[in-house]
Short mmCIF file of C-alpha atoms and ligand atoms in Angstrom, two decimals:
data_model
loop_
_atom_site.label_atom_id
_atom_site.label_comp_id
_atom_site.label_asym_id
_atom_site.label_seq_id
_atom_site.Cartn_x
_atom_site.Cartn_y
_atom_site.Cartn_z
CA MET A 19 137.45 61.54 -122.05
CA SER A 20 138.64 59.34 -119.22
CA ILE A 21 136.83 56.26 -118.06
CA THR A 22 137.51 54.71 -114.70
CA ILE A 23 136.78 51.02 -114.58
CA HIS A 24 135.95 49.69 -111.16
CA HIS A 25 136.21 46.04 -110.36
CA GLY A 26 132.41 45.66 -110.10
CA HIS A 27 131.85 47.35 -113.43
CA LEU A 28 133.52 44.85 -115.68
CA TYR A 29 130.23 44.07 -117.35
CA SER A 30 129.63 47.77 -118.02
CA PHE A 31 133.03 48.02 -119.58
CA PHE A 32 132.43 45.17 -122.01
CA PHE A 33 129.03 46.51 -122.89
CA TYR A 34 130.51 49.93 -123.60
CA PHE A 35 133.38 48.37 -125.53
CA LEU A 36 130.95 46.52 -127.80
CA LEU A 37 129.31 49.80 -128.70
CA LEU A 38 132.57 51.43 -129.69
CA GLN A 39 132.74 49.57 -132.98
CA PRO A 40 129.54 50.21 -134.88
CA GLN A 41 131.38 50.20 -138.22
CA GLN A 42 132.27 46.55 -137.67
CA PHE A 43 128.66 45.73 -137.12
CA PHE A 44 127.76 42.52 -138.83
CA VAL A 45 124.73 42.27 -141.06
CA ALA A 46 124.01 38.77 -142.28
CA ALA A 47 122.25 37.96 -145.50
CA GLY A 48 120.53 34.84 -146.72
CA THR A 49 120.59 32.38 -143.84
CA ILE A 50 117.43 33.48 -141.99
CA PRO A 51 114.35 33.53 -144.27
CA ALA A 52 112.02 35.45 -141.94
CA VAL A 53 111.41 36.85 -138.46
CA ILE A 54 108.11 36.08 -136.74
CA VAL A 55 107.12 38.19 -133.75
CA PHE A 56 104.86 37.57 -130.74
CA GLY A 57 104.45 39.90 -127.77
CA ASP A 58 103.42 43.30 -126.41
CA SER A 59 104.19 47.00 -127.03
CA SER A 60 107.92 46.37 -126.74
CA VAL A 61 107.64 44.81 -130.21
CA ASP A 62 104.17 45.70 -131.64
CA THR A 63 104.53 47.42 -135.04
CA GLY A 64 100.86 48.38 -135.53
CA ASN A 65 98.46 45.55 -134.72
CA ASN A 66 96.49 47.66 -132.21
CA ASN A 67 95.62 50.28 -134.86
CA GLY A 68 92.60 48.35 -136.04
CA ILE A 69 91.23 46.93 -132.79
CA GLN A 70 88.87 48.47 -130.23
CA THR A 71 91.29 49.57 -127.55
CA LEU A 72 92.43 52.82 -125.97
CA LEU A 73 96.04 51.63 -126.14
CA LYS A 74 97.19 53.02 -129.49
CA SER A 75 100.04 55.08 -130.84
CA ASN A 76 99.18 55.65 -134.52
CA PHE A 77 99.17 59.44 -134.19
CA GLU A 78 101.70 62.23 -133.66
CA PRO A 79 104.08 62.66 -131.96
CA TYR A 80 104.65 58.86 -132.18
CA GLY A 81 106.80 57.93 -135.16
CA ARG A 82 108.16 61.44 -135.67
CA ASP A 83 111.66 60.02 -136.33
CA PHE A 84 110.38 57.01 -138.29
CA ASP A 85 110.95 56.86 -142.04
CA GLY A 86 108.89 59.79 -143.38
CA GLY A 87 108.04 61.04 -139.86
CA ARG A 88 105.06 58.70 -139.86
CA PRO A 89 103.16 57.32 -136.87
CA THR A 90 102.72 53.56 -137.41
CA GLY A 91 101.42 52.18 -134.13
CA ARG A 92 104.93 51.58 -132.79
CA PHE A 93 105.24 52.84 -129.21
CA SER A 94 108.33 54.92 -129.94
CA ASN A 95 109.56 57.85 -131.99
CA GLY A 96 111.03 55.41 -134.51
CA ARG A 97 111.80 51.72 -134.86
CA VAL A 98 111.42 49.06 -132.16
CA PRO A 99 113.98 46.29 -131.43
CA VAL A 100 112.47 43.66 -133.74
CA ASP A 101 112.84 46.06 -136.70
CA PHE A 102 116.57 46.27 -135.97
CA PHE A 103 116.87 42.49 -135.54
CA SER A 104 115.20 41.98 -138.92
CA GLU A 105 117.73 44.33 -140.51
CA TYR A 106 120.67 42.63 -138.76
CA PHE A 107 119.50 39.24 -140.05
CA GLY A 108 119.76 40.73 -143.55
CA LEU A 109 116.00 41.13 -143.98
CA LYS A 110 113.79 44.23 -144.23
CA LYS A 111 114.38 47.23 -141.96
CA THR A 112 110.87 46.96 -140.52
CA VAL A 113 108.59 44.04 -139.59
CA PRO A 114 105.03 44.46 -140.96
CA ALA A 115 102.08 44.09 -138.58
CA TYR A 116 99.80 41.18 -139.54
CA LEU A 117 96.61 43.19 -138.97
CA ASP A 118 97.73 46.27 -140.91
CA PRO A 119 95.58 46.31 -144.08
CA SER A 120 98.30 48.12 -146.07
CA PHE A 121 100.36 44.88 -146.05
CA SER A 122 99.69 41.60 -147.85
CA MET A 123 101.12 38.07 -147.94
CA GLU A 124 103.85 39.31 -150.24
CA ASP A 125 105.14 41.50 -147.39
CA PHE A 126 104.77 38.72 -144.80
CA VAL A 127 107.03 36.20 -146.54
CA THR A 128 110.17 37.63 -144.89
CA GLY A 129 108.64 38.86 -141.65
CA VAL A 130 105.35 39.07 -139.82
CA ASN A 131 104.35 40.54 -136.48
CA PHE A 132 101.46 39.35 -134.29
CA ALA A 133 102.32 41.43 -131.20
CA SER A 134 99.72 43.58 -129.46
CA ALA A 135 100.56 46.44 -127.10
CA GLY A 136 99.19 45.86 -123.61
CA THR A 137 99.08 42.07 -123.78
CA GLY A 138 100.92 39.50 -121.69
CA TYR A 139 101.26 35.80 -120.96
CA ASP A 140 98.19 35.80 -118.72
CA ASN A 141 94.76 36.04 -120.42
CA THR A 142 93.62 38.52 -117.76
CA THR A 143 96.34 41.00 -118.75
CA SER A 144 94.94 41.39 -122.26
CA GLN A 145 91.47 42.06 -120.83
CA VAL A 146 92.60 45.15 -118.89
CA LEU A 147 92.94 47.24 -122.06
CA ASN A 148 90.97 44.98 -124.38
CA VAL A 149 93.91 43.95 -126.56
CA ILE A 150 94.88 40.72 -128.33
CA PRO A 151 95.52 37.80 -125.93
CA LEU A 152 98.48 35.52 -126.60
CA TRP A 153 96.28 32.58 -127.61
CA LYS A 154 94.76 34.77 -130.32
CA GLU A 155 98.21 35.83 -131.56
CA VAL A 156 98.81 32.10 -132.01
CA ASP A 157 95.48 31.74 -133.86
CA TYR A 158 96.59 34.47 -136.26
CA TYR A 159 99.89 32.63 -136.70
CA LYS A 160 98.02 29.45 -137.65
CA GLU A 161 95.99 31.42 -140.18
CA TYR A 162 99.25 32.89 -141.50
CA GLN A 163 100.70 29.39 -142.01
CA VAL A 164 97.71 28.40 -144.16
CA LYS A 165 97.98 31.57 -146.27
CA LEU A 166 101.76 31.19 -146.54
CA ARG A 167 101.41 27.63 -147.94
CA GLU A 168 98.92 28.92 -150.49
CA PHE A 169 101.18 31.83 -151.40
CA VAL A 170 104.66 30.22 -151.69
CA GLY A 171 103.85 26.50 -151.77
CA ALA A 172 104.26 23.89 -149.04
CA GLU A 173 108.00 23.32 -149.41
CA LYS A 174 109.05 26.98 -149.23
CA ALA A 175 106.51 27.63 -146.46
CA ASN A 176 107.97 24.81 -144.36
CA GLU A 177 111.44 26.25 -144.82
CA ILE A 178 110.26 29.71 -143.68
CA ILE A 179 108.48 28.19 -140.67
CA SER A 180 111.36 25.97 -139.53
CA LYS A 181 114.30 28.27 -140.31
CA GLY A 182 112.65 31.57 -139.39
CA VAL A 183 113.55 33.21 -136.09
CA TYR A 184 110.69 33.62 -133.59
CA LEU A 185 111.08 36.73 -131.44
CA VAL A 186 108.93 36.62 -128.30
CA SER A 187 108.76 39.60 -125.91
CA MET A 188 106.20 40.22 -123.15
CA GLY A 189 105.69 39.99 -119.38
CA THR A 190 105.95 43.60 -118.18
CA ASN A 191 102.18 44.15 -118.47
CA ASP A 192 101.46 40.95 -116.56
CA PHE A 193 103.11 42.59 -113.58
CA LEU A 194 102.35 46.31 -113.98
CA GLU A 195 98.88 46.22 -115.62
CA ASN A 196 97.65 43.05 -114.00
CA TYR A 197 99.31 41.84 -110.79
CA TYR A 198 100.09 45.21 -109.20
CA LEU A 199 96.90 46.87 -110.49
CA LEU A 200 94.20 44.26 -109.90
CA PRO A 201 93.44 43.24 -106.31
CA THR A 202 91.69 40.16 -107.70
CA THR A 203 94.94 38.80 -109.13
CA ARG A 204 96.90 39.59 -105.96
CA ALA A 205 94.25 37.81 -103.90
CA CYS A 206 94.87 34.59 -105.85
CA TYR A 207 98.66 34.46 -106.06
CA THR A 208 101.78 35.47 -104.20
CA ILE A 209 104.21 37.21 -106.53
CA GLN A 210 106.34 34.04 -106.78
CA GLU A 211 103.28 31.94 -107.62
CA PHE A 212 102.30 34.46 -110.26
CA GLU A 213 105.79 34.40 -111.80
CA ASP A 214 105.58 30.60 -111.92
CA LYS A 215 102.16 30.79 -113.57
CA LEU A 216 103.56 33.07 -116.30
CA ILE A 217 106.54 30.77 -116.84
CA GLY A 218 104.13 27.83 -117.18
CA ILE A 219 102.17 29.71 -119.87
CA ALA A 220 105.41 30.64 -121.67
CA LYS A 221 106.37 26.93 -121.66
CA GLN A 222 103.01 25.88 -123.13
CA PHE A 223 103.29 28.63 -125.73
CA VAL A 224 106.74 27.46 -126.90
CA GLU A 225 105.55 23.84 -126.99
CA GLU A 226 102.63 24.91 -129.15
CA ILE A 227 104.63 26.88 -131.73
CA TYR A 228 107.19 24.03 -131.71
CA SER A 229 104.40 21.60 -132.61
CA LEU A 230 103.50 23.99 -135.44
CA GLY A 231 107.07 23.87 -136.78
CA ALA A 232 109.01 26.65 -134.99
CA ARG A 233 112.61 25.74 -134.10
CA LYS A 234 114.62 28.95 -133.57
CA ILE A 235 113.07 30.88 -130.72
CA SER A 236 114.19 33.89 -128.68
CA LEU A 237 112.40 34.43 -125.37
CA ALA A 238 112.96 37.92 -124.00
CA GLY A 239 113.27 38.80 -120.35
CA VAL A 240 111.56 41.82 -118.81
CA PRO A 241 113.31 45.19 -118.40
CA PRO A 242 114.04 46.92 -115.06
CA MET A 243 110.31 47.70 -114.73
CA GLY A 244 110.79 49.84 -111.63
CA CYS A 245 112.83 52.37 -113.63
CA LEU A 246 110.17 53.12 -116.25
CA PRO A 247 109.40 56.87 -115.88
CA LEU A 248 105.75 56.19 -114.94
CA GLU A 249 106.79 53.85 -112.13
CA ARG A 250 109.32 56.40 -110.86
CA THR A 251 106.68 59.17 -110.91
CA ILE A 252 104.22 57.11 -108.86
CA ASN A 253 106.85 55.65 -106.52
CA PHE A 254 105.53 56.97 -103.21
CA MET A 255 108.40 55.41 -101.28
CA ALA A 256 110.91 57.70 -103.00
CA THR A 257 109.56 59.91 -105.77
CA LEU A 258 111.49 59.69 -109.05
CA GLU A 259 113.72 56.89 -107.77
CA CYS A 260 113.47 53.44 -109.36
CA ASN A 261 111.00 51.12 -107.63
CA GLU A 262 113.41 48.47 -106.37
CA ASP A 263 110.63 46.02 -105.52
CA TYR A 264 109.60 45.92 -109.17
CA ASN A 265 113.22 45.56 -110.28
CA ASN A 266 113.69 42.63 -107.89
CA VAL A 267 110.62 40.94 -109.36
CA ALA A 268 111.99 41.52 -112.86
CA ARG A 269 115.31 39.88 -111.94
CA GLU A 270 113.58 36.95 -110.25
CA PHE A 271 111.27 36.43 -113.24
CA ASN A 272 114.19 36.66 -115.68
CA ALA A 273 116.12 34.01 -113.75
CA LYS A 274 113.12 31.68 -114.01
CA MET A 275 112.79 32.43 -117.73
CA HIS A 276 116.47 31.58 -118.19
CA ASP A 277 115.89 28.22 -116.46
CA LEU A 278 112.89 27.60 -118.74
CA VAL A 279 115.08 28.21 -121.79
CA LYS A 280 117.56 25.57 -120.60
CA LEU A 281 114.74 23.11 -119.89
CA LEU A 282 113.11 23.56 -123.33
CA ASN A 283 116.45 23.00 -125.07
CA LYS A 284 116.79 19.68 -123.21
CA GLN A 285 113.20 18.54 -123.71
CA LEU A 286 112.36 19.33 -127.32
CA PRO A 287 114.50 17.64 -130.02
CA GLY A 288 115.90 20.00 -132.65
CA ILE A 289 114.78 23.17 -130.88
CA HIS A 290 117.13 26.09 -130.30
CA VAL A 291 115.81 28.54 -127.71
CA VAL A 292 117.84 31.54 -126.53
CA PHE A 293 117.25 33.98 -123.69
CA SER A 294 117.36 37.64 -124.75
CA ASN A 295 117.62 39.58 -121.53
CA PRO A 296 117.31 43.37 -121.82
CA TYR A 297 117.59 43.95 -118.06
CA ASN A 298 121.29 44.68 -117.53
CA SER A 299 121.87 46.71 -120.67
CA LEU A 300 118.79 48.90 -120.14
CA LEU A 301 119.70 49.46 -116.51
CA GLN A 302 123.20 50.41 -117.60
CA ILE A 303 121.81 52.99 -120.05
CA ILE A 304 119.47 54.36 -117.36
CA LYS A 305 122.23 54.63 -114.75
CA ARG A 306 124.91 56.05 -117.02
CA PRO A 307 123.18 57.67 -120.00
CA SER A 308 126.19 59.86 -120.80
CA LEU A 309 128.18 56.78 -121.90
CA PHE A 310 125.66 56.45 -124.72
CA GLY A 311 125.37 60.12 -125.66
CA MET A 312 122.11 60.61 -123.75
CA ASP A 313 121.36 62.69 -120.71
CA VAL A 314 117.70 62.44 -119.65
CA THR A 315 116.69 59.27 -117.92
CA TYR A 316 113.98 59.70 -115.22
CA ARG A 317 111.49 61.42 -117.50
CA ALA A 318 110.45 60.72 -121.08
CA CYS A 319 110.45 62.88 -124.21
CA CYS A 320 106.70 63.07 -124.81
CA GLY A 321 104.73 65.64 -122.76
CA THR A 322 106.01 66.33 -119.26
CA GLY A 323 107.69 62.94 -119.50
CA LEU A 324 106.33 61.86 -116.14
CA VAL A 325 103.04 60.10 -116.90
CA GLU A 326 102.07 60.44 -120.57
CA MET A 327 101.57 57.48 -122.88
CA GLY A 328 99.25 56.87 -125.86
CA TYR A 329 96.57 59.57 -126.32
CA LEU A 330 98.01 61.66 -123.48
CA CYS A 331 101.11 62.22 -125.63
CA VAL A 332 98.92 63.92 -128.26
CA LEU A 333 97.31 66.24 -125.73
CA ASP A 334 100.70 67.26 -124.40
CA ASN A 335 102.39 67.28 -127.80
CA PRO A 336 103.54 70.95 -127.53
CA TRP A 337 105.73 70.00 -124.56
CA ALA A 338 107.49 67.10 -126.24
CA CYS A 339 111.27 67.31 -126.19
CA LEU A 340 113.20 68.57 -129.21
CA ASP A 341 115.83 65.84 -129.54
CA ALA A 342 114.62 62.36 -128.59
CA ASN A 343 118.18 61.02 -129.03
CA LYS A 344 119.07 62.69 -125.72
CA TYR A 345 116.36 60.71 -123.91
CA VAL A 346 116.38 57.09 -122.78
CA PHE A 347 112.56 56.96 -122.82
CA TRP A 348 110.13 58.19 -125.45
CA ASP A 349 106.94 58.00 -123.38
CA SER A 350 106.49 57.12 -119.72
CA PHE A 351 106.54 53.38 -120.53
CA HIS A 352 108.63 52.92 -123.71
CA PRO A 353 112.23 53.56 -124.82
CA THR A 354 113.27 55.94 -127.60
CA GLU A 355 114.43 54.55 -130.93
CA LYS A 356 118.01 55.31 -129.89
CA THR A 357 117.68 53.14 -126.77
CA ASN A 358 115.97 50.42 -128.82
CA GLN A 359 118.84 50.44 -131.30
CA ILE A 360 121.57 50.24 -128.64
CA MET A 361 119.79 47.35 -126.94
CA ALA A 362 119.09 45.56 -130.22
CA GLN A 363 122.76 45.79 -131.27
CA HIS A 364 123.89 44.47 -127.92
CA LEU A 365 121.41 41.56 -127.92
CA PHE A 366 122.22 40.69 -131.52
CA LYS A 367 125.97 40.61 -130.90
CA THR A 368 125.73 38.66 -127.67
CA VAL A 369 122.76 36.32 -128.27
CA LEU A 370 120.77 36.37 -131.51
CA HIS A 371 123.73 35.99 -133.87
CA ARG A 372 123.80 32.33 -132.70
CA PHE A 373 120.89 31.64 -135.04
CA LEU A 374 123.01 32.39 -138.11
C1 NAG B 411 93.14 31.66 -122.23
O1 NAG B 411 91.89 31.75 -122.86
C2 NAG B 411 91.71 30.84 -123.93
C3 NAG B 411 90.40 31.14 -124.62
O2 NAG B 411 89.35 31.26 -123.73
C4 NAG B 411 91.78 29.41 -123.43
O3 NAG B 411 91.66 28.49 -124.48
C5 NAG B 411 93.14 29.20 -122.75
O4 NAG B 411 93.20 27.93 -122.15
C6 NAG B 411 93.37 30.26 -121.67
N1 NAG B 411 94.75 30.13 -121.22
C7 NAG B 411 95.09 29.95 -119.96
C8 NAG B 411 96.52 29.76 -119.67
O5 NAG B 411 94.28 29.93 -119.06
#
């Protein structure tokens, strides 16, 4: 195999280089007591199963490569990034969903997930598919704190709350399910104003969980939204090409999120916020899948790969691909487990390890 490294591809080279040494991958034990998750389908591990929404994934073919081939409500064929982060911090290999009745406080001591597929920073986003709004995720977190103090005692609970790592990932739905779908939102805001509104909500959210005791917080950026298979399929400007307008918005939003991270670190004593940006690494995988042992990038594994997500994946189950590891995307909106793992390793090595 020969690899030509062009001047402009230095980043790609380092990213590839990092992936060449999986055996040296560092798993830490003991320093992080728990991971606590807020966000959307990029990190939901099953909270939507029990709520009245059409946006679910607790049926086949979802989860077919998960432990036991079990659908869990994760929007992938296997684990999602927060599951890998939990493992890399030396904790469990999966993060239990707070609303899943098969888990109890005993399971939530080392990790708990409040994320809900389809949600976003803006309240309106959660209304589109009737999922859990961010303020309600925070309400559940407050309830969790009370139960945690009862379960492990105040001292241990405070340690879990202040030394736990908070993984926050959302924003894509605010743009794709809200701003670009609802004329009412577009009538109120320019895209820059809307980005600023979301950043303002993210700031308030961090201030709130900080006031509740959170100190180690990862804010995720948004992916190259224009390259999601669904957005390529419906890109009327150039069918099956990435929608560059959406990618530009993603980069602009991520830059503002990065600035917010710097601001929060200056303003709030004792806080440690990091910016976990999936944009460049996901784009790299999409543009050069062969470097990562994959070959299908513009369409997903489930169904025809062009439009299916959620219940549509069941209907088109017979057409699902045979080997999801060859695909960057599992459904038209969400990465495969393989992509999730590559991105999680990269983000852990470059950013999240700083919490250790
Ligand atoms: C979202 O809705 C909740 C509940 O109605 C409200 O308390 C909160 O202020 C709203 N958030 C924003 C940013 O408008």
